[in-house]
CSV table of C-alpha atoms in Angstrom, one decimal:
chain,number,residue,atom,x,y,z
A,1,UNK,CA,-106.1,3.1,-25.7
A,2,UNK,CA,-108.4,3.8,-22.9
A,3,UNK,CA,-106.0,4.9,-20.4
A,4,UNK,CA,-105.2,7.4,-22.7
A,5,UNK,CA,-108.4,9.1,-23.8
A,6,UNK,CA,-108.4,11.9,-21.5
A,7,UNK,CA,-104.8,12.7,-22.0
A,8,UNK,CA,-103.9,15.6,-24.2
A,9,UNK,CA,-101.1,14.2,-26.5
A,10,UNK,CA,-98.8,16.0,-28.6
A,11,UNK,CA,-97.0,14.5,-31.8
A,12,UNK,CA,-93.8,16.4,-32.3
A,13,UNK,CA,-91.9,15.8,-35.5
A,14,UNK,CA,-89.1,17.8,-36.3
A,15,UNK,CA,-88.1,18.3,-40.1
A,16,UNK,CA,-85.6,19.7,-42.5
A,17,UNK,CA,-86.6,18.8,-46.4
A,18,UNK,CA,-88.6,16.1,-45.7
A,19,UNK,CA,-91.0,16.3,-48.5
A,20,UNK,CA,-91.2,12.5,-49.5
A,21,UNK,CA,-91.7,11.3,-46.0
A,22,UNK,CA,-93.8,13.9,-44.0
A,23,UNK,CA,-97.1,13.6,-45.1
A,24,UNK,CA,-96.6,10.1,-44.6
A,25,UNK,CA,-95.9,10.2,-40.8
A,26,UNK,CA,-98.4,12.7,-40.2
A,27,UNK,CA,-101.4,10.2,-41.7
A,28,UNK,CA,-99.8,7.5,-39.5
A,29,UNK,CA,-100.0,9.0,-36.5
A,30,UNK,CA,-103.3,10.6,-37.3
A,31,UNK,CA,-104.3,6.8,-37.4
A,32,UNK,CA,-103.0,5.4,-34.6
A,33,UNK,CA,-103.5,8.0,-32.2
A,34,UNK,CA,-106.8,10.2,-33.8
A,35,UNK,CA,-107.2,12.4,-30.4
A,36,UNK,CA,-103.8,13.7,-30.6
A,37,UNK,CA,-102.6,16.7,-32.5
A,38,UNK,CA,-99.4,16.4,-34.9
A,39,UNK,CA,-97.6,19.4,-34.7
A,40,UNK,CA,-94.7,19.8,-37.6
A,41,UNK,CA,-91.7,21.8,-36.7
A,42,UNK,CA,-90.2,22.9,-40.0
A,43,UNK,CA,-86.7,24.2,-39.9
A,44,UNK,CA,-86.0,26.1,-42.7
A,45,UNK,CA,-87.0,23.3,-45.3
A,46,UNK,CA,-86.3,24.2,-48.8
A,47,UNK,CA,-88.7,21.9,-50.5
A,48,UNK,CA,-92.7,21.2,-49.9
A,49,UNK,CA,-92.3,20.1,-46.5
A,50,UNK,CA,-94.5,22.8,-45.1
A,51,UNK,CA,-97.1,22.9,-47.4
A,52,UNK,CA,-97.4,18.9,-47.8
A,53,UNK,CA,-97.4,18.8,-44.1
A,54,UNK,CA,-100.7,21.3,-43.7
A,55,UNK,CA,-102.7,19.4,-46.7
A,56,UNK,CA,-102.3,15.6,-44.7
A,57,UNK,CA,-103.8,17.7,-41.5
A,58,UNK,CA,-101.1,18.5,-39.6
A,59,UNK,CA,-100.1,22.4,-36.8
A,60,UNK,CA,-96.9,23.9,-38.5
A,61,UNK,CA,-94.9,25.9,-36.8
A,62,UNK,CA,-91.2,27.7,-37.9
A,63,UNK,CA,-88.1,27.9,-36.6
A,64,UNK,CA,-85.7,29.9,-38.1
A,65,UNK,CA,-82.5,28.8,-36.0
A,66,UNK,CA,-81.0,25.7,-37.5
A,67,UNK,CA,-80.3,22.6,-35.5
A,68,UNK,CA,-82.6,19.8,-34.2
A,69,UNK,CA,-81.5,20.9,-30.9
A,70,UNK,CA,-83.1,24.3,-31.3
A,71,UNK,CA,-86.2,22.7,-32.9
A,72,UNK,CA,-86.6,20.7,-29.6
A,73,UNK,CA,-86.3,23.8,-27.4
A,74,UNK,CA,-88.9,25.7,-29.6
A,75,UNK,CA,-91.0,22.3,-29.4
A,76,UNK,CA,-91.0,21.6,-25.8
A,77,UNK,CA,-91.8,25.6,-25.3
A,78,UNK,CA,-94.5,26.4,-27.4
A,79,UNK,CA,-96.8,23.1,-26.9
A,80,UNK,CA,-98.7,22.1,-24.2
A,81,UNK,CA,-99.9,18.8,-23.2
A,82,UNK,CA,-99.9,15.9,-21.0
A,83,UNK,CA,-97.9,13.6,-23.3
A,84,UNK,CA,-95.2,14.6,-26.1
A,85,UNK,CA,-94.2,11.9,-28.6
A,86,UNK,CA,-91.2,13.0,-30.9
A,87,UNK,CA,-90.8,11.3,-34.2
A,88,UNK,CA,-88.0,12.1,-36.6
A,89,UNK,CA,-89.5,13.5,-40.0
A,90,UNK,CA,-87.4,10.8,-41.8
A,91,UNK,CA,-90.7,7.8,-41.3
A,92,UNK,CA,-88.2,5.5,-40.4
A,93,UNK,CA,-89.8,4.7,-36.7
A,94,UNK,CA,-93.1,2.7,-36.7
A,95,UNK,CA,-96.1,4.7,-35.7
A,96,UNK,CA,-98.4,1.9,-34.9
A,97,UNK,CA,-96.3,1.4,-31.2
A,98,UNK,CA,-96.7,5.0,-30.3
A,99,UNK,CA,-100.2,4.2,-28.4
A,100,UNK,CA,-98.1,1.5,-26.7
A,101,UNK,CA,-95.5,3.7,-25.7
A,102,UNK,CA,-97.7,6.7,-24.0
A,103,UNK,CA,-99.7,4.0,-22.4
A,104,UNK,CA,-96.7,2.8,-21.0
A,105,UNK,CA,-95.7,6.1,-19.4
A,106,UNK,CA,-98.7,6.5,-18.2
A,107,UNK,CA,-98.9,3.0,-16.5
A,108,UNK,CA,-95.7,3.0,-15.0
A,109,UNK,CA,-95.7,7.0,-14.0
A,110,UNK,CA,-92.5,7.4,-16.3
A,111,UNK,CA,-91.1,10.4,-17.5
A,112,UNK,CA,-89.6,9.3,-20.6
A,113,UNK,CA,-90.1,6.0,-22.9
A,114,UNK,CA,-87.6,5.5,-25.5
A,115,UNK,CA,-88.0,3.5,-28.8
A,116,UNK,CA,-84.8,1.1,-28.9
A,117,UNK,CA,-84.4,0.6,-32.8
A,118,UNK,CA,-84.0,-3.1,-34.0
A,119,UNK,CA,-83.8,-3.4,-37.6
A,120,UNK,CA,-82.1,-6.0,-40.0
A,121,UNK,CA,-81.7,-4.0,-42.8
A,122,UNK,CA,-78.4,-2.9,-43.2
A,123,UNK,CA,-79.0,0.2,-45.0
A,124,UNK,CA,-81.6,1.3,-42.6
A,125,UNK,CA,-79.0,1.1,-39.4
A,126,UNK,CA,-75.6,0.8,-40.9
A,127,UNK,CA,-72.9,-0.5,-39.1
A,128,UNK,CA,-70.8,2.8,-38.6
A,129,UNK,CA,-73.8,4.3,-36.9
A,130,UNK,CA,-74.3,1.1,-35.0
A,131,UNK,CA,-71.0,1.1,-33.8
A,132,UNK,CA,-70.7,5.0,-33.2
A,133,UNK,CA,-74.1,4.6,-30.7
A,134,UNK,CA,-72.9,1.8,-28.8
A,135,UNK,CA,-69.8,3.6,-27.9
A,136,UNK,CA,-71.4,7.0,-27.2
A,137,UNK,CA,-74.5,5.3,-25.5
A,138,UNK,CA,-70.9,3.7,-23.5
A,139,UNK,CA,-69.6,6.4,-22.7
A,140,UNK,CA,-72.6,8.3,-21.3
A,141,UNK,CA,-73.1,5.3,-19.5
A,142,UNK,CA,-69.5,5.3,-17.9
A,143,UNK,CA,-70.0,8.9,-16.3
A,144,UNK,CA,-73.6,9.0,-16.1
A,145,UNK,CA,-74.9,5.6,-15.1
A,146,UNK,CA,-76.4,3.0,-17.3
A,147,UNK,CA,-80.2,3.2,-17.9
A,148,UNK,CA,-80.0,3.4,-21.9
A,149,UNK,CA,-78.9,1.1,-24.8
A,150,UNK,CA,-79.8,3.6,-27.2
A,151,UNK,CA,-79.2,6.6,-26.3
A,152,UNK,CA,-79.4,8.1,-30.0
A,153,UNK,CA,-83.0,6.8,-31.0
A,154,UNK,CA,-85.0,9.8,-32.2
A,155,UNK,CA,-88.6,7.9,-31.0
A,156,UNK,CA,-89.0,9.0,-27.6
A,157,UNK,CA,-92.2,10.0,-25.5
A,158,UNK,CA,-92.0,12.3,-22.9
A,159,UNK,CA,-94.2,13.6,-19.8
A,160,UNK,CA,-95.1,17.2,-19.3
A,161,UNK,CA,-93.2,17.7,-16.3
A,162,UNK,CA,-89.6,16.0,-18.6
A,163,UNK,CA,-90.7,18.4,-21.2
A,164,UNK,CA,-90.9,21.8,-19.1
A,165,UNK,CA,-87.8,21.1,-17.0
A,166,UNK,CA,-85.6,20.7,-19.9
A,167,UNK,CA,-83.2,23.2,-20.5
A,168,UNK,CA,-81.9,22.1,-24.0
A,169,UNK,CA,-78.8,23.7,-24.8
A,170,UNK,CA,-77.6,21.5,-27.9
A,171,UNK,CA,-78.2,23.3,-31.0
A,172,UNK,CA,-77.9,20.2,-33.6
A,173,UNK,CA,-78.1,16.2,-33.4
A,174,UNK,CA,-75.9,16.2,-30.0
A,175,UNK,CA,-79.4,17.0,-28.7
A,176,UNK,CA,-80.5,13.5,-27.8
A,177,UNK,CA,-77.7,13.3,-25.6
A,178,UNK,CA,-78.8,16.0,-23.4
A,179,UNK,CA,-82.1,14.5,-23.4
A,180,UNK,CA,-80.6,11.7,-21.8
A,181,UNK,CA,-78.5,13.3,-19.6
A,182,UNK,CA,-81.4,15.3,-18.3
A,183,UNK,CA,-83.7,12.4,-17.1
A,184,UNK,CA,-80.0,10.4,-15.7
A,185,UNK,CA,-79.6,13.9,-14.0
A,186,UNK,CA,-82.6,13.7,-12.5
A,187,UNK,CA,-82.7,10.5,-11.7
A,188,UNK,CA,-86.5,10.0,-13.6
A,189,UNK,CA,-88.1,7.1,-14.3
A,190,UNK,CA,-88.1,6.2,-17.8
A,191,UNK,CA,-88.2,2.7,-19.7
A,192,UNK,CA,-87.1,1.1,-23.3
A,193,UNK,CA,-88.9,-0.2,-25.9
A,194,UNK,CA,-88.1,-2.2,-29.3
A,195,UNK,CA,-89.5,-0.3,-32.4
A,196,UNK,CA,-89.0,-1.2,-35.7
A,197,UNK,CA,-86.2,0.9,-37.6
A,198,UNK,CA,-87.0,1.0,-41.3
A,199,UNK,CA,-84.8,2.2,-44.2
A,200,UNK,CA,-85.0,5.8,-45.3
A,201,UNK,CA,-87.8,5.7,-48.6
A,202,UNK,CA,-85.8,6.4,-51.9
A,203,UNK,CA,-84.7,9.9,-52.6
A,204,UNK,CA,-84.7,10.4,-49.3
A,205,UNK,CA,-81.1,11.7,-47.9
A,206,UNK,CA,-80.2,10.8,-44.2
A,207,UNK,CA,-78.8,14.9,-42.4
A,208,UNK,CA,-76.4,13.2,-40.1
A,209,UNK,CA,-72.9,13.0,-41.0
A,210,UNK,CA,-71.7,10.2,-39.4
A,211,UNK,CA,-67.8,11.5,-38.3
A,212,UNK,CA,-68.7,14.9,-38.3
A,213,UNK,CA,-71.6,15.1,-35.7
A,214,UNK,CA,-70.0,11.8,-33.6
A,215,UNK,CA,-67.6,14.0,-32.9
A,216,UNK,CA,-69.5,17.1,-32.1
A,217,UNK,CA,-72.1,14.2,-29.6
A,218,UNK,CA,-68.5,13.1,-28.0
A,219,UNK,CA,-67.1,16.9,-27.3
A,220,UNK,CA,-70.8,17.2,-26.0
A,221,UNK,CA,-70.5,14.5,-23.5
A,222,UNK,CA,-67.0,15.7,-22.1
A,223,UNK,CA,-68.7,19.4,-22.1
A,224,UNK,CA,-72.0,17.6,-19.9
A,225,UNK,CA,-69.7,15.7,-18.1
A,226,UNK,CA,-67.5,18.8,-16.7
A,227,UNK,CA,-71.1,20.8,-16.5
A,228,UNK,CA,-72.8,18.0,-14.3
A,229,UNK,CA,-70.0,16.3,-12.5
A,230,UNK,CA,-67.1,18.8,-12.1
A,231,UNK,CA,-65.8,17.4,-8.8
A,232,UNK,CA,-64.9,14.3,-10.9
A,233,UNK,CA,-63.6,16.3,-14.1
A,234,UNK,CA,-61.4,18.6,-12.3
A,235,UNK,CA,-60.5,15.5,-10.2
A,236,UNK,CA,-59.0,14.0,-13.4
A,237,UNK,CA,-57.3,16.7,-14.2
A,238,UNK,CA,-55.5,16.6,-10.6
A,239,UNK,CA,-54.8,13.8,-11.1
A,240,UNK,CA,-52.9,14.2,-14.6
A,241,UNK,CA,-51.1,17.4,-13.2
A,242,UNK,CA,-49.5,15.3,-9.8
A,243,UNK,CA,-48.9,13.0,-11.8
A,244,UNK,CA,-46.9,14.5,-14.2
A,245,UNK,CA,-45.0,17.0,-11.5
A,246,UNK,CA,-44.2,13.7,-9.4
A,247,UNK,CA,-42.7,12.0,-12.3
A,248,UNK,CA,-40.3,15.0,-13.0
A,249,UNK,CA,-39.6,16.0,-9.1
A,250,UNK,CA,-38.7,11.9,-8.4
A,251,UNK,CA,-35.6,12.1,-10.1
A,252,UNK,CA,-34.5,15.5,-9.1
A,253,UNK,CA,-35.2,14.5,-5.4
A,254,UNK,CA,-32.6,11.6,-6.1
A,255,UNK,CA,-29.8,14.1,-7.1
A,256,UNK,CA,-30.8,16.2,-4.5
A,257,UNK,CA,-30.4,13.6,-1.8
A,258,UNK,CA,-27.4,12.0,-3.4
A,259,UNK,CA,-25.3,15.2,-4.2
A,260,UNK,CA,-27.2,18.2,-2.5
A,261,UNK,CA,-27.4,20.2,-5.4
A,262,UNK,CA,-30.6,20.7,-7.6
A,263,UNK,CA,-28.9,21.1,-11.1
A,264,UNK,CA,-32.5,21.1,-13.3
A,265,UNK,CA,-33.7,24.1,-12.0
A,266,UNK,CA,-36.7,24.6,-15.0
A,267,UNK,CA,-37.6,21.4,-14.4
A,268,UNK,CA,-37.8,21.8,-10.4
A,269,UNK,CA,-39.9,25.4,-11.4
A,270,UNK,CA,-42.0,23.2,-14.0
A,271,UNK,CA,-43.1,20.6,-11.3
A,272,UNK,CA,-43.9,23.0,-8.7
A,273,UNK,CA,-45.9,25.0,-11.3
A,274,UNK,CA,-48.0,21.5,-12.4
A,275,UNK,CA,-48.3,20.5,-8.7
A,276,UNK,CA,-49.8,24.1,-8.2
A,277,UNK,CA,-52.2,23.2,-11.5
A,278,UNK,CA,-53.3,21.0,-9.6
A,279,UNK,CA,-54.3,22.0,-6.6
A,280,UNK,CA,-56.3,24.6,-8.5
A,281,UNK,CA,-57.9,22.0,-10.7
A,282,UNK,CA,-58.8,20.4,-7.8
A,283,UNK,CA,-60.4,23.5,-6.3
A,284,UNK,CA,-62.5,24.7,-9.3
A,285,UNK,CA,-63.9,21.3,-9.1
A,286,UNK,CA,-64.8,21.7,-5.3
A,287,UNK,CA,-66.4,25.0,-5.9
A,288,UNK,CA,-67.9,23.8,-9.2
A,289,UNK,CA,-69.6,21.0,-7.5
A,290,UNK,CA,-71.6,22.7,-4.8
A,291,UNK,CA,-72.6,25.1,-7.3
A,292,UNK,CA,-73.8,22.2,-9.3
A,293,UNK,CA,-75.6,20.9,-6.6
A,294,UNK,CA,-77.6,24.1,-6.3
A,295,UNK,CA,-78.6,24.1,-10.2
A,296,UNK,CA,-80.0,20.5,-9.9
A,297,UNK,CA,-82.1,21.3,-6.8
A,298,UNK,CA,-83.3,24.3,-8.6
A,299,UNK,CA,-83.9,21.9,-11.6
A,300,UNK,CA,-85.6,18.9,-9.6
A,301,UNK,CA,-88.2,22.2,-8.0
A,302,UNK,CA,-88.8,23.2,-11.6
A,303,UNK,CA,-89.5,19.2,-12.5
A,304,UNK,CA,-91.4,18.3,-9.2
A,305,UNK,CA,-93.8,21.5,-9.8
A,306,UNK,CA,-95.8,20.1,-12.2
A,307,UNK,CA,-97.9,16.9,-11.3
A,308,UNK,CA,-96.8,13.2,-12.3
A,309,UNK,CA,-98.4,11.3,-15.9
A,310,UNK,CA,-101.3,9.2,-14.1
A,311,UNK,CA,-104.1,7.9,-15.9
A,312,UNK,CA,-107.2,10.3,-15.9
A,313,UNK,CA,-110.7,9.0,-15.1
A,314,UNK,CA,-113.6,10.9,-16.7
C-alpha cells in the first residue's frame, strides 16, 4: 500500500439500475483503497442508483448515450489520474485485491492488469458464458496473439498513458474486446490476476444477453480484425475468390484443350470476374495495411507521450 500512496487513483464503476449493489461497491472500495476517489458513471439508471451512490460517498457523473462502451469513453475522458481501476456496478468482483492489482502495475511498469474470474458457483459464472468467453477470448487470440484468458472480465486496472490512448469505439458490452485489442495492438505490457467472481445479490438482474451480445463481441472481432490487420483479411478473401474462379476455370480449361471450344461461356465470364475480385481484394488490403501502419504509429506517439506508471517517492 506504500508504493501507492502518492499515486492518484481513480475507481471507475460503470452502472445501469444497480440500486441493490452500488452503495455496496462504493463502501468497499472506500475501504480498501481510502486515498482513492470512486467515481460512479450512471447511465440512464431508472432506479436509486444515483442518489444511493452520492449518500455511500461516491463523484457521479451522467451519461446520456447508452452502452458500457460509451460509458468507458466518457470515463477514460473526463478523469484524471495516475491509476484507473474499473469495476462493474454488479459487486460481483472482490474489492479487497484492487490494492494488489495497482501495486502490481506499478511494480512491473504495466499498462493494464486484468482480474481473471475464478468462481465455483454456477450461478455466478454459468457455463454458457463460460463457454462463449473461452471461445471469443480464442478467437481474439487466433488473430491477435495470446496474452489473455479472459478477455471478458470487467475488473481491470489501467495506467494513465492505456487510458488516454484509447480510442473506444464500442458502444455496448463488445467494449472489453476493444480494450484488449488496444493494449495486443500496442504491444503493452499488461498481466492477469485471479479474483474472486461472486454471484449477482438477489433481485439483482445480470444486462448481458448471452446470444444476443456474443454475437454483436464476435461481429466486433471480425470488424477489429479487418480494421487492424487488413493485409490478412483481404488476404482471405483472395484467397476465397481464386479459389473459387480456379475450381470453375479447371474444368473449362479441360474442354478447351480437349475440343478447342469453350462452350460455358457465363461460367468462363464468372471466373474471370472472381479472379478479378481478387486481385482487388488483394489490393484494398495492401493499401489498407500501410494506412494502418500509419494509425498505430500515430496511436503508439499518443501512448508514448505520457510517462510510464512508476512508483512515486515523496
Amino acid at each position: 500500500m506504500n508504493k501507492l500512496i502518492n499515486q492518484s487513483i481513480a475507481i471507475l464503476v460503470p452502472c445501469y439500475n444497480e440500486e441493490l449493489t452500488v452503495a455496496a461497491i462504493v463502501r468497499d472500495f472506500n475501504a480498501c483503497l481510502p486515498q482513492a476517489v470512486v467515481y460512479v458513471f450512471d447511465n440512464n439508471s431508472k432506479d436509486a442508483t444515483v442518489r444511493l451512490a452520492l449518500d455511500a460517498g461516491a463523484v457521479v457523473r451522467n451519461v446520456p448515450l447508452q452502452g458500457k462502451g460509451n460509458v468507458i469513453r466518457r470515463m477514460f475522458a473526463d478523469v484524471d489520474a495516475d491509476i484507473y481501476i474499473m469495476v462493474d456496478g454488479d459487486n460481483t468482483y472482490d474489492a479487497s485485491v484492487a490494492p494488489q492489482l495497482a501495486e502490481k502495475l506499478v511494480d512491473e511498469g504495466l499498462d493494464m492488469v486484468v482480474g481473471t474470474r475464478v468462481s465455483t458457483e454456477q450461478e455466478a459464472y454459468r457455463f454458457g458464458h463460460r463457454f462463449g468467453n473461452r471461445l471469443l477470448t480464442g478467437s481474439v487470440a487466433a488473430v491477435f496473439g495470446n496474452t489473455f484468458t479472459d478477455m471478458l472480465s470487467g475488473y481491470r486496472v489501467f495506467s494513465r498513458r492505456y487510458a488516454k490512448s484509447f480510442a473506444a469505439h464500442s458502444a455496448g458490452f463488445e467494449t472489453e474486446t476493444e480494450l484488449t485489442v488496444h493494449a495486443l495492438e500496442l504491444r503493452m505490457p499488461v498481466a492477469e490476476v485471479e479474483t474472486i467472481y461472486r454471484s449477482r445479490p438477489e433481485g439483482s438482474v445480470s444486462k448481458l444477453n448471452t446470444y444476443r451480445d456474443g454475437v454483436r463481441i464476435l461481429w466486433t472481432i471480425v470488424k477489429l480484425f479487418k480494421t487492424e490487420k487488413p493485409l490478412a483479411f483481404f488476404s482471405l478473401a483472395f484467397f476465397a475468390f481464386m479459389l473459387a474462379a480456379v475450381g470453375l476455370a479447371f474444368p473449362l480449361l479441360q474442354t478447351y484443350l480437349e475440343t478447342g471450344l469453350v462452350p460455358r461461356l457465363p461460367t468462363a465470364i464468372l471466373s474471370v470476374a472472381l479472379s478479378l475480385f481478387g486481385v482487388i481484394s488483394l489490393n484494398c488490403g495492401l493499401i489498407l495495411d500501410t494506412v494502418t501502419k500509419g494509425r498505430i504509429e500515430q496511436k503508439r506517439f499518443a501512448y508514448l507521450a505520457i510517462s510510464a506508471p512508476r512508483v512515486k517517492h515523496a
